[in-house]
XYZ file of C-alpha atoms in Angstrom:
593
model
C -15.741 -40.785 60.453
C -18.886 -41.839 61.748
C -20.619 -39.486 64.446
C -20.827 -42.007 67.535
C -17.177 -42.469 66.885
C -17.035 -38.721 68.569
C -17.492 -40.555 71.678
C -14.091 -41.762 71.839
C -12.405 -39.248 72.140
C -14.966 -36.929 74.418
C -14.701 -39.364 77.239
C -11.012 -38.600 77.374
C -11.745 -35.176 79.165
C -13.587 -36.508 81.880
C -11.860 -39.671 82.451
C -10.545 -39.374 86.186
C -7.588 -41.335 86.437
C -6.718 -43.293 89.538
C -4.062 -41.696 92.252
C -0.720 -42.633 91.949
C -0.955 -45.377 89.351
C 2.681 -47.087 88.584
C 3.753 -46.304 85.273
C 4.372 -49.706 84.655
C 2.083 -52.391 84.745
C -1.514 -51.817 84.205
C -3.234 -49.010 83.642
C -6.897 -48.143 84.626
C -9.048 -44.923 84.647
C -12.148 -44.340 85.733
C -15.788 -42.484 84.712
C -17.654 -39.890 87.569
C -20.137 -42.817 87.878
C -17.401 -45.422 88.889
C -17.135 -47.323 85.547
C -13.685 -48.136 83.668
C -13.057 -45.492 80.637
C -9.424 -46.550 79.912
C -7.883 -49.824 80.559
C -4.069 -50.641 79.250
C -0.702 -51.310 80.212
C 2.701 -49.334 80.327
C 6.539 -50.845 80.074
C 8.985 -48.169 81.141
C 6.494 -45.658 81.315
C 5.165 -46.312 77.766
C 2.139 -47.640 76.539
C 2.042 -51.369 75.934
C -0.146 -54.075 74.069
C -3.479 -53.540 74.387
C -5.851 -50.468 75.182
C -9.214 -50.136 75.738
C -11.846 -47.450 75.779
C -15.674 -47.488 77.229
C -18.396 -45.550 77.402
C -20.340 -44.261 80.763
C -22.576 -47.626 80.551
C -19.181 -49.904 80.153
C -19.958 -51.006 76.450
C -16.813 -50.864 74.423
C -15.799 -47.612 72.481
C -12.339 -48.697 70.896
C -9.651 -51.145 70.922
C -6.183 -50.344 69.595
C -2.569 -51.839 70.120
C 0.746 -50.398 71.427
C 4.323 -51.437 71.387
C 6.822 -48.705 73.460
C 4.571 -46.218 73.121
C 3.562 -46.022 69.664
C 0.323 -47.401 68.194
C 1.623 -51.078 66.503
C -1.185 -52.796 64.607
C -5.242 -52.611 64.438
C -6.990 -49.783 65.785
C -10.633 -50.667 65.898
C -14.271 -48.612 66.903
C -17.445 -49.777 68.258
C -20.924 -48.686 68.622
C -22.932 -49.955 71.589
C -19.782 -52.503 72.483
C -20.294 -55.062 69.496
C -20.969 -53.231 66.345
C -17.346 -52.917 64.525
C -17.588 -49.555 62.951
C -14.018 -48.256 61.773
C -10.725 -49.796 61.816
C -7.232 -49.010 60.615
C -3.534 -50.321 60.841
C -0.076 -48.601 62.704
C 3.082 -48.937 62.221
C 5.119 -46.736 64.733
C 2.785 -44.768 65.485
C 1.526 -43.828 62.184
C -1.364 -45.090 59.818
C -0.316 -47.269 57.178
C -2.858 -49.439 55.484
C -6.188 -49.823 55.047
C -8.705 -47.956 56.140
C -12.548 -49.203 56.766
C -16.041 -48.060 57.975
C -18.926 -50.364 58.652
C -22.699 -49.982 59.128
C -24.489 -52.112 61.629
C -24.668 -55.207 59.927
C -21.137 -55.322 58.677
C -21.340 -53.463 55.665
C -18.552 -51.505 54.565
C -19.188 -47.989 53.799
C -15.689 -46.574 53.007
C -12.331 -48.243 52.274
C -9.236 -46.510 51.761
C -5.257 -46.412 52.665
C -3.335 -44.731 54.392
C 0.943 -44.527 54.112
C 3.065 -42.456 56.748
C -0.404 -41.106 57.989
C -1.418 -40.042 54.716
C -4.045 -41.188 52.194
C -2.377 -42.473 49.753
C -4.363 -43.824 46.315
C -7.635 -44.468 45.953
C -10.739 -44.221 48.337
C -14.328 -45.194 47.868
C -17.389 -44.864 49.685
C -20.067 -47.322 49.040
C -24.173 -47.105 49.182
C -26.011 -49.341 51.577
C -27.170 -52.642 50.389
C -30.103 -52.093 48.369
C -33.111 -53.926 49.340
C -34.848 -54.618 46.223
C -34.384 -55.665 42.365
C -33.562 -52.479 40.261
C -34.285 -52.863 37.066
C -31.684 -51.137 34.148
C -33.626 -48.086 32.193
C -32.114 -45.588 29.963
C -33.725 -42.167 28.024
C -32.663 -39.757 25.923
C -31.881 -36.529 27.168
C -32.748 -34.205 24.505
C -30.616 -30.569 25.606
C -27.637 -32.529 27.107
C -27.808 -34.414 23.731
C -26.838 -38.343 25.243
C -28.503 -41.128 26.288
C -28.361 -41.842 29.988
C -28.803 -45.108 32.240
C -31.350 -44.575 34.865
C -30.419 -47.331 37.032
C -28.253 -49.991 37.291
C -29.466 -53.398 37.453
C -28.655 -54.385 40.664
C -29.386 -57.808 42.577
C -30.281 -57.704 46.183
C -28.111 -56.844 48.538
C -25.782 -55.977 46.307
C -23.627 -52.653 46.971
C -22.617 -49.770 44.317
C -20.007 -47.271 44.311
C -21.469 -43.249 45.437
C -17.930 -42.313 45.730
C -13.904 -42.594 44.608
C -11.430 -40.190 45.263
C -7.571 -40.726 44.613
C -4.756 -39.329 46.800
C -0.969 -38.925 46.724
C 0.638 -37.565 50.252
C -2.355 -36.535 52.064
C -4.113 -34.674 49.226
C -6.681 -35.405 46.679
C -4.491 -36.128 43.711
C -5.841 -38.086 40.215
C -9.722 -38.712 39.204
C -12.346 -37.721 41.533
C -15.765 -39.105 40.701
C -19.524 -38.981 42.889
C -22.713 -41.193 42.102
C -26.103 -40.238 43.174
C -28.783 -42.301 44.948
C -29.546 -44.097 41.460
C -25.968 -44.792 41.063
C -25.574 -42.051 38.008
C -22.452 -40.432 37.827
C -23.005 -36.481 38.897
C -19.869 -35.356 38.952
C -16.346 -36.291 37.530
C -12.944 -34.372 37.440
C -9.323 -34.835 38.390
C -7.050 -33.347 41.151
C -3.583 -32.161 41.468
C -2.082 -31.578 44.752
C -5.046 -31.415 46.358
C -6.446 -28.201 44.288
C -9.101 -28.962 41.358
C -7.503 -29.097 38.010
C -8.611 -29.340 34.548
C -12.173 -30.025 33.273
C -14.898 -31.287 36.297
C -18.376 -32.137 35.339
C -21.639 -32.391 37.115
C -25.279 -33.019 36.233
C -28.151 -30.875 37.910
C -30.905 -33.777 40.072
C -33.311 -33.978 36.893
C -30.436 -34.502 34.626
C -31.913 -32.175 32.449
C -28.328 -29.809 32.560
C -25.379 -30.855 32.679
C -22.735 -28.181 34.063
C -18.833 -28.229 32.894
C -16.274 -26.071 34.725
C -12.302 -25.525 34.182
C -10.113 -25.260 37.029
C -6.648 -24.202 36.928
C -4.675 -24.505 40.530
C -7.871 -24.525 41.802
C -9.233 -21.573 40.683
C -12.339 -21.223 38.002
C -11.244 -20.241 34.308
C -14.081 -21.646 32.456
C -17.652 -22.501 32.675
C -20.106 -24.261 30.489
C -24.047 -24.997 31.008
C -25.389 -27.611 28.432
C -29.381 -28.103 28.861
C -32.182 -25.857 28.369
C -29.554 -23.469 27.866
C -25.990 -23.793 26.376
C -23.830 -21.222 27.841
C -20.091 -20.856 27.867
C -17.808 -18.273 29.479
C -13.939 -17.644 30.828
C -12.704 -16.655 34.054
C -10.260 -14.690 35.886
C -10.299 -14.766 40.094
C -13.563 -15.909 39.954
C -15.364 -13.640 37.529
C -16.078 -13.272 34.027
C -13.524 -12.362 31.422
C -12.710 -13.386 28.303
C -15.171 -14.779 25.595
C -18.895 -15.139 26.701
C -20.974 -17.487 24.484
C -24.376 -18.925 24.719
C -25.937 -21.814 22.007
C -29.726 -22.404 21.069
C -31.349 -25.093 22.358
C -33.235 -25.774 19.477
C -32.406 -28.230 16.487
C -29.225 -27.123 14.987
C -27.638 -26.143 18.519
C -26.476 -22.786 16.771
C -24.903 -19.856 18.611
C -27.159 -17.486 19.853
C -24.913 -14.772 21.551
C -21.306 -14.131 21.855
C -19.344 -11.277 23.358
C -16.453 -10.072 25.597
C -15.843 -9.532 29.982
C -13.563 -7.873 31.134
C -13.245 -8.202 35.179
C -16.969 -9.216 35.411
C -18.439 -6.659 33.190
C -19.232 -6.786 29.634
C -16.923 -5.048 27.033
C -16.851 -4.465 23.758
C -19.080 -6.079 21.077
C -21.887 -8.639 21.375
C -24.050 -10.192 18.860
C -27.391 -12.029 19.052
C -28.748 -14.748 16.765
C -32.321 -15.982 16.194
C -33.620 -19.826 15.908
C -32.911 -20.319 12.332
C -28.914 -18.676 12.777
C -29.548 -15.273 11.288
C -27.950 -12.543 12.876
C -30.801 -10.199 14.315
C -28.896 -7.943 16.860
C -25.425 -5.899 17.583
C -24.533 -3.772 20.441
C -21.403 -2.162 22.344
C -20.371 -2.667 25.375
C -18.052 -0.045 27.768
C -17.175 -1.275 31.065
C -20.429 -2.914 31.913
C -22.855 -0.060 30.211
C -24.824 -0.026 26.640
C -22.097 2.115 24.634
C -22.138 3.173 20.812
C -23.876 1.668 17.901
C -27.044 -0.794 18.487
C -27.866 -2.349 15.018
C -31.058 -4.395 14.470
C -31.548 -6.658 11.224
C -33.824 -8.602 9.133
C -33.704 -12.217 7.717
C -31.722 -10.986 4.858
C -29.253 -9.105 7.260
C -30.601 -5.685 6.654
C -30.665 -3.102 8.822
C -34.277 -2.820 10.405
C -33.062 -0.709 13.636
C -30.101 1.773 13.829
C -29.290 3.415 16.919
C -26.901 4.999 19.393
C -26.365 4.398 22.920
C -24.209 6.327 25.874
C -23.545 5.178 29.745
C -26.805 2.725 28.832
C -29.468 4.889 27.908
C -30.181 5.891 24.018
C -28.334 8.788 22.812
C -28.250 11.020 19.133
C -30.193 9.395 16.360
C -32.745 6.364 16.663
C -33.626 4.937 13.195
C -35.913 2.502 11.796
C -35.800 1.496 8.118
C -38.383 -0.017 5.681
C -37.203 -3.585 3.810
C -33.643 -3.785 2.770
C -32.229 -0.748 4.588
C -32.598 1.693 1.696
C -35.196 4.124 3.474
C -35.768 5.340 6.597
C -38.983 4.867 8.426
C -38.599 6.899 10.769
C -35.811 8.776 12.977
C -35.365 10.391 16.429
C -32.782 12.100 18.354
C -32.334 10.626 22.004
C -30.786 12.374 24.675
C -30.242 10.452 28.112
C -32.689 7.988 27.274
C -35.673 10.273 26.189
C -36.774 11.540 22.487
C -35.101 14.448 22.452
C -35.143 17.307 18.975
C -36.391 17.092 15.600
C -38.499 14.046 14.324
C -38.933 12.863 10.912
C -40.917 9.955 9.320
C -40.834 9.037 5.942
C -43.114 7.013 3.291
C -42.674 3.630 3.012
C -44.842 3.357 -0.744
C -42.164 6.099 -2.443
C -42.071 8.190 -5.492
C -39.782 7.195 -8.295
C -37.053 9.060 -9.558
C -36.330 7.922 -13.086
C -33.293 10.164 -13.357
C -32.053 8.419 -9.917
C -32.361 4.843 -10.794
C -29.412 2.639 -10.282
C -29.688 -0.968 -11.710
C -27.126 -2.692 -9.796
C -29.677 -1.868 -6.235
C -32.520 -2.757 -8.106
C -31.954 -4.490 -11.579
C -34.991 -4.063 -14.228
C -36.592 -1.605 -11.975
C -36.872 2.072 -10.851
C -35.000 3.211 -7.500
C -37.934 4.349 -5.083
C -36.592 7.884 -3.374
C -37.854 8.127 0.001
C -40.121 11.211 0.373
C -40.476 12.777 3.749
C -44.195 11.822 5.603
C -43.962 13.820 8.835
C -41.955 15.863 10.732
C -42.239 17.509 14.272
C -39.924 18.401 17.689
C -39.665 15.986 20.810
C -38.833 16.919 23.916
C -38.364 15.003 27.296
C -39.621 12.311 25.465
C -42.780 14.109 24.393
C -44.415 15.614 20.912
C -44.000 19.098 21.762
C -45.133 22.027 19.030
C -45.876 21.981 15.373
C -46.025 18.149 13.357
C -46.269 18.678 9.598
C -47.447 15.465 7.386
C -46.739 15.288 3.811
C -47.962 13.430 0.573
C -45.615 10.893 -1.085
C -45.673 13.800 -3.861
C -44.285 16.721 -1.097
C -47.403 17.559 -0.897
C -48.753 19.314 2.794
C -51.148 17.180 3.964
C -52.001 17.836 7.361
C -50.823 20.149 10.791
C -51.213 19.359 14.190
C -50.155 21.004 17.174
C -48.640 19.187 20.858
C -48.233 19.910 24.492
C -46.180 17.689 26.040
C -47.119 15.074 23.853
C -51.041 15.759 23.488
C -52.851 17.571 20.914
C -53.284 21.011 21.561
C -53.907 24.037 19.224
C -54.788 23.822 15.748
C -54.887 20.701 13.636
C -55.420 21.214 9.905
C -55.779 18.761 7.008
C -55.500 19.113 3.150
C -56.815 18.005 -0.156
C -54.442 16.864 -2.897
C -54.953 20.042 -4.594
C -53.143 22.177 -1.206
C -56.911 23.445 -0.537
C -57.779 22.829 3.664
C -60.070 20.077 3.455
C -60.845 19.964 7.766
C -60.153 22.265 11.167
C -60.176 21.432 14.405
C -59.022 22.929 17.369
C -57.960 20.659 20.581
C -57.643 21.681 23.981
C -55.178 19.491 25.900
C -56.354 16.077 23.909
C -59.833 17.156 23.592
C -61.835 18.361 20.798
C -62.854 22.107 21.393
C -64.772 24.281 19.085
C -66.577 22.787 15.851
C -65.111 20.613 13.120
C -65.194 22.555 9.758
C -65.115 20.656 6.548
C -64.198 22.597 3.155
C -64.903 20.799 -0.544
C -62.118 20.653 -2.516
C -62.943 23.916 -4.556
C -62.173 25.991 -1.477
C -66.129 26.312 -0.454
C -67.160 25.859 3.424
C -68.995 22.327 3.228
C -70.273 22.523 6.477
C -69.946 23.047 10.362
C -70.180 20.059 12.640
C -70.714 20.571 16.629
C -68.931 18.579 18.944
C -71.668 16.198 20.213
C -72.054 15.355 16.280
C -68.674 14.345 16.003
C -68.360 12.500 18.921
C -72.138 10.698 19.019
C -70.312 9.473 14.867
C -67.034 8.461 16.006
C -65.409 4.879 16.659
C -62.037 5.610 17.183
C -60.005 5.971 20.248
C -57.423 8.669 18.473
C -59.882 11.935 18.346
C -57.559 12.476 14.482
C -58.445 9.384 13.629
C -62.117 9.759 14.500
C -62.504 13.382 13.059
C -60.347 12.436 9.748
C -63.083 9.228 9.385
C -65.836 11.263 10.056
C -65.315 13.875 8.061
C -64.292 11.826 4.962
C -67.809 10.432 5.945
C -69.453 13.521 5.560
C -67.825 14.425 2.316
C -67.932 10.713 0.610
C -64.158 11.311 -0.177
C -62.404 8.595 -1.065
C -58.788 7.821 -0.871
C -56.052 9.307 -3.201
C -55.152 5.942 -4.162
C -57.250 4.468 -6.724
C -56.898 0.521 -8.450
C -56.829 0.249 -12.240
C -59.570 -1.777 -13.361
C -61.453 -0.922 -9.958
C -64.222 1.506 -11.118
C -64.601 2.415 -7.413
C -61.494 2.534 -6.603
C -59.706 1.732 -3.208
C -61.299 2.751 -0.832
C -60.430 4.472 2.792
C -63.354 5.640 4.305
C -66.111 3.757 2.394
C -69.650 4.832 3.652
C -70.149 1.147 5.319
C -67.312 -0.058 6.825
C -66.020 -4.137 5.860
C -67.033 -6.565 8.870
C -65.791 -9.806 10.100
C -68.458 -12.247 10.518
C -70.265 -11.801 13.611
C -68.718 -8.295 14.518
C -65.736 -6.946 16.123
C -65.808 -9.522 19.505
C -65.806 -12.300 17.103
C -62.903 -11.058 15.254
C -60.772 -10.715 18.193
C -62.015 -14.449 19.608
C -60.760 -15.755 16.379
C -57.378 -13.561 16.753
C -56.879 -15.054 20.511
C -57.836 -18.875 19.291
C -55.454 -18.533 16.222
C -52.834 -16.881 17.244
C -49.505 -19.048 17.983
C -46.887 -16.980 20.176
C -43.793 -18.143 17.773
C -40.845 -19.891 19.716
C -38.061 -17.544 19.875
C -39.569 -14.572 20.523
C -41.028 -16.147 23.903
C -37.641 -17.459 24.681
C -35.860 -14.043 24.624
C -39.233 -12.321 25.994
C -39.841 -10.022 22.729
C -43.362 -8.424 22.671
C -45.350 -5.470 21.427
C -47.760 -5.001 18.387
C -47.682 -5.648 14.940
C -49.741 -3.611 12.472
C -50.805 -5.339 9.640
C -52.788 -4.207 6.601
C -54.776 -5.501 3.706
C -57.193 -5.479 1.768
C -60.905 -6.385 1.870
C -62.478 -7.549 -1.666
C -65.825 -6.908 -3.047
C -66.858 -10.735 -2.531
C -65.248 -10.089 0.849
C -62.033 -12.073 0.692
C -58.929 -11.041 2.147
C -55.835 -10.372 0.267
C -52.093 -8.353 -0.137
C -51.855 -8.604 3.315
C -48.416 -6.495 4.021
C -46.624 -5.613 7.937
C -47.266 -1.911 8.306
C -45.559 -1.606 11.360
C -43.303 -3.832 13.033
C -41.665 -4.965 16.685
C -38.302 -4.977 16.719
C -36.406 -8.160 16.543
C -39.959 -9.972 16.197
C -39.466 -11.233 12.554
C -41.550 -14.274 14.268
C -44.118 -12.156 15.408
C -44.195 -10.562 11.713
C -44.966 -13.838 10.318
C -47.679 -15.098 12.904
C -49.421 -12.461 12.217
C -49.404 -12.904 8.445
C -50.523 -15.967 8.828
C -53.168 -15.644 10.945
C -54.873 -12.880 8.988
C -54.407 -14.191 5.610
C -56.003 -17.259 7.207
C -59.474 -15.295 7.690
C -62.657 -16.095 6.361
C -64.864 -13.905 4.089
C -65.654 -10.248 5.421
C -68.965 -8.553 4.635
C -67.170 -5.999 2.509
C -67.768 -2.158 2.530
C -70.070 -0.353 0.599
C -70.587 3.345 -1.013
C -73.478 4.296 -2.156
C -75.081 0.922 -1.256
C -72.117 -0.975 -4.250
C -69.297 -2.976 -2.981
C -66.007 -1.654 -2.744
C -62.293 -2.258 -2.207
C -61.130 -1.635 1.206
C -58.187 -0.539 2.952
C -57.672 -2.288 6.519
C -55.108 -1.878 8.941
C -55.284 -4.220 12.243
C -53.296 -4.077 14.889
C -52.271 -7.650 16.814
C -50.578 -7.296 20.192
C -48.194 -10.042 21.401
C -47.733 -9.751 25.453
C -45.957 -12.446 27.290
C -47.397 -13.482 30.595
């Protein structure tokens, strides 16, 4: 009903009727200011033919008819005394036919019926005329996957449909439908009894989503989102429960995560998978709180993560494995969240064990046996104590000492042979004392002072720096030597490789190169990947490997692959003034702004 139509019925309160009117005959009552507000007749006391209805300035509200007191016939509104704006038809008293409202210049905006008072069957509501030519257009909507017409082609003047609604008895009953201001249908559904029922669809304003809900007796039992994301759920009383699932947008429209509610909260187990459909991620659910096993995996479906959770927070063993789940990389224990008890790492190049090989894991080759790399206590999330590092062979190869996760106390580090090759004492993070460097026959090679060390060193970690310098000072090479190399591979060659034009260079060619890959920017994974290679004697780059990865960020993994392996020529290093093979690892850090 139209707002000035409010007038009608307002003027009914202040209406002062005239003294001791008959109650048969005609009828009159007046406004404060002396004007007619009701004008009608009454036979026997009842109202009779036709009534009127004004306004303070005597324009015409309303007009209806009466026959022995009930309302018989049209029933008509007015704005400003000329301007039809609703009507309707009575029979005894009751609505029962059709229903209308007008604009100003005769328009109707909404036609419906009524039957015993009720709306009965279907009612529409209609847009103003439109005042120009609109032409028909239509696109393709890639994430709600259908083509869709823009606009209708309308000729002037010409009205469309914004709204139909079916009743039965008084209560929305049958299709229900709504059309925006371009005449595209927004929303669709269907009614029983006046509660929603069955499957209703809308469209968000950019028609870039399009939304589909279940009702049953008009409550919500299902939900769907199709667009930039495809997500699908049940409901109980208004809440989550039942299966939760949630599609990729990309090519393929594959699922992406599934799991259970229960009563709003998430129960039980829920998977994750990436762009191309592998399954990358598994976790528990108790009650609305991380519980039991988290499992993360490769492209092949190996284990790369394996880990525990309680009440949310990690809890017992956290382990990462090398490629195809058959040795660790390294392992924690977790205690309310935080590191928590004995550390280990292990080697990810492994001894092999002829006596241990078993063809069916790897046919036509040996078994590689992991071999233990370092060891050491957390606590409260810290290093705390003694950290032993081992050779692939069992070897010792270094000791280190921790407070609260910096270096302090001893560190120690070993030639092949099990003769201390360096010694350096740390003093909360700090070097303290002098380095000491021994030859591998046992003999003192020589004392170093602190500002000797430090005016040498390039590297932020003080072992790093001390472990390069010293292998420096002693020309040692790496354990690892290349057949066919008469250098070897080298470490710690006395000139270090360099990318062309220096370090600043390097990383402007990293940030111009670099591609942050799809997937992991949709589901916001970041960190840094460790990669290593090798640098040639001409320079070139090659067996570029991941050292260390992110997990879940296979993506990230192959970006940076890629970008390195895409280098140019490095200066390479040098030992006593002859190229050598070098060993390079680089870090590349994916962050998401």
């Amino acid at each position: 009903m139209l707002n000035r139509l409010i007038s009608v019925f307002l003027f009914l309160a202040i209406a002062v009727p005239l003294s001791a009117q008959p109650r048969n005959g005609r009828h009159k009552e007046q406004h404060p200011n002396g004007k007619t507000s009701v004008s009608g007749h009454f036979r026997k006391g009842l109202r009779s033919g036709k009534w009127e209805y004004y306004a303070e300035n005597g324009l015409l509200l309303r007009r209806e008819y009466y026959k022995q007191g009930k309302a018989q016939g049209w029933s008509r509104a007015f704005e400003d005394g000329k301007y039809l704006r609703t009507e309707t038809h009575y029979t005894d008293g009751k609505r029962d036919s059709i229903y209308r409202e007008f604009d100003r210049q005769g328009n109707v905006m909404l036609a419906g019926r009524y039957a015993g008072d009720m709306k009965q069957g279907t009612w529409t509501t209609y847009s103003s005329p439109s005042p120009d030519m609109i032409s028909r257009k239509s696109f393709y909507i890639p994430y709600v996957r259908f083509r869709f017409v823009y606009a209708h082609k309308l000729v002037k003047g010409r009205q469309l449909t914004l709204k139909t609604e079916n009743y039965l008895d008084g209560l929305l009953h049958g299709e229900y439908k709504q059309f925006n201001e371009t005449f595209n249908l927004v929303v669709s559904g269907q009614y029983e009894n006046g509660k929603r029922s069955g499957l209703f669809t809308e469209f968000s304003k950019d028609f870039t989503t399009r939304y589909e809900r279940t009702y049953r007796n008009d409550s919500l039992v299902k939900e769907a989102e199709f667009g930039r994301k495809h997500i699908e759920y049940e409901l109980r009383d208004g809440v989550k429960h039942g299966v939760y699932k949630e599609w990729s947008t990309y090519s393929g429209g594959h699922l992406k995560l599934q799991g259970q509610y229960v009563n709003g909260e998430r129960h039980g187990t829920f998977q994750e998978w990436n762009r191309t459909g592998k399954k990358w991620l598994e976790y528990n659910y108790v009650n609305g709180e991380l519980t039991g096993e988290r499992k993360e995996f490769d492209e092949n479906g190996w284990v790369t993560i394996h880990a525990f959770f309680k009440n949310g927070d990690y809890d017992s063993t956290y382990t990462t494995y090398y490629d195809k789940s058959l040795k660790h990389e390294e392992q924690w224990f977790c205690r309310d969240g935080k590191f928590e008890g004995t550390y280990f790492r292990w080697h990810e190049h492994v001894c092999i064990d002829k006596q241990a090989y078993q063809p069916e894991l790897y046919p036509g080759a040996l078994m590689g046996i992991p071999s233990l790399a370092e060891e050491g206590q957390y606590v409260n999330d810290k290093r705390e104590g003694k950290f032993t590092g081992y050779a692939c062979d069992g070897k010792l190869l270094y000791t280190a000492h921790y407070r609260s996760g910096t270096l302090d106390g001893l560190y120690e580090e070993y030639h092949a042979n099990g003769k201390i090759f360096i010694r350096q004492e740390f003093k909360t993070g700090q070097l303290a004392g002098t380095l000491k460097v021994w030859e591998p026959n046992g003999k003192l090679q020589k004392e170093y002072s602190i500002a000797e060390i430090k005016s040498n060193m390039v590297d932020q970690d003080p072992v790093a720096g001390i472990r390069r310098f010293a292998a420096r000072a002693s020309r040692r090479p790496d354990e690892v030597t290349d057949p066919g190399d008469e250098i070897g591979l080298m470490e710690f060659p006395e000139e270090q490789p360099s990318f062309p034009g220096g370090e600043s260079e390097m990383y402007k060619y990293l940030s111009q190169n670099i591609r942050y890959p799809a997937m992991e920017k949709e589901m916001g994974i970041q960190g840094t990947v460790y990669i290593k290679f090798i640098i040639g004697k001409d320079g070139s780059v090659s067996e570029v490997e991941v050292a260390r990865s992110v997990p879940g960020g296979t993506g990230l993994e192959k970006e940076a692959v890629r970008v390195i392996r895409s280098m140019p020529r490095w200066s390479p290093g040098k030992t006593n003034g002859r190229p050598v093979r070098t060993k390079y690892t680089l870090p590349i850090r994916f962050i998401l702004h």
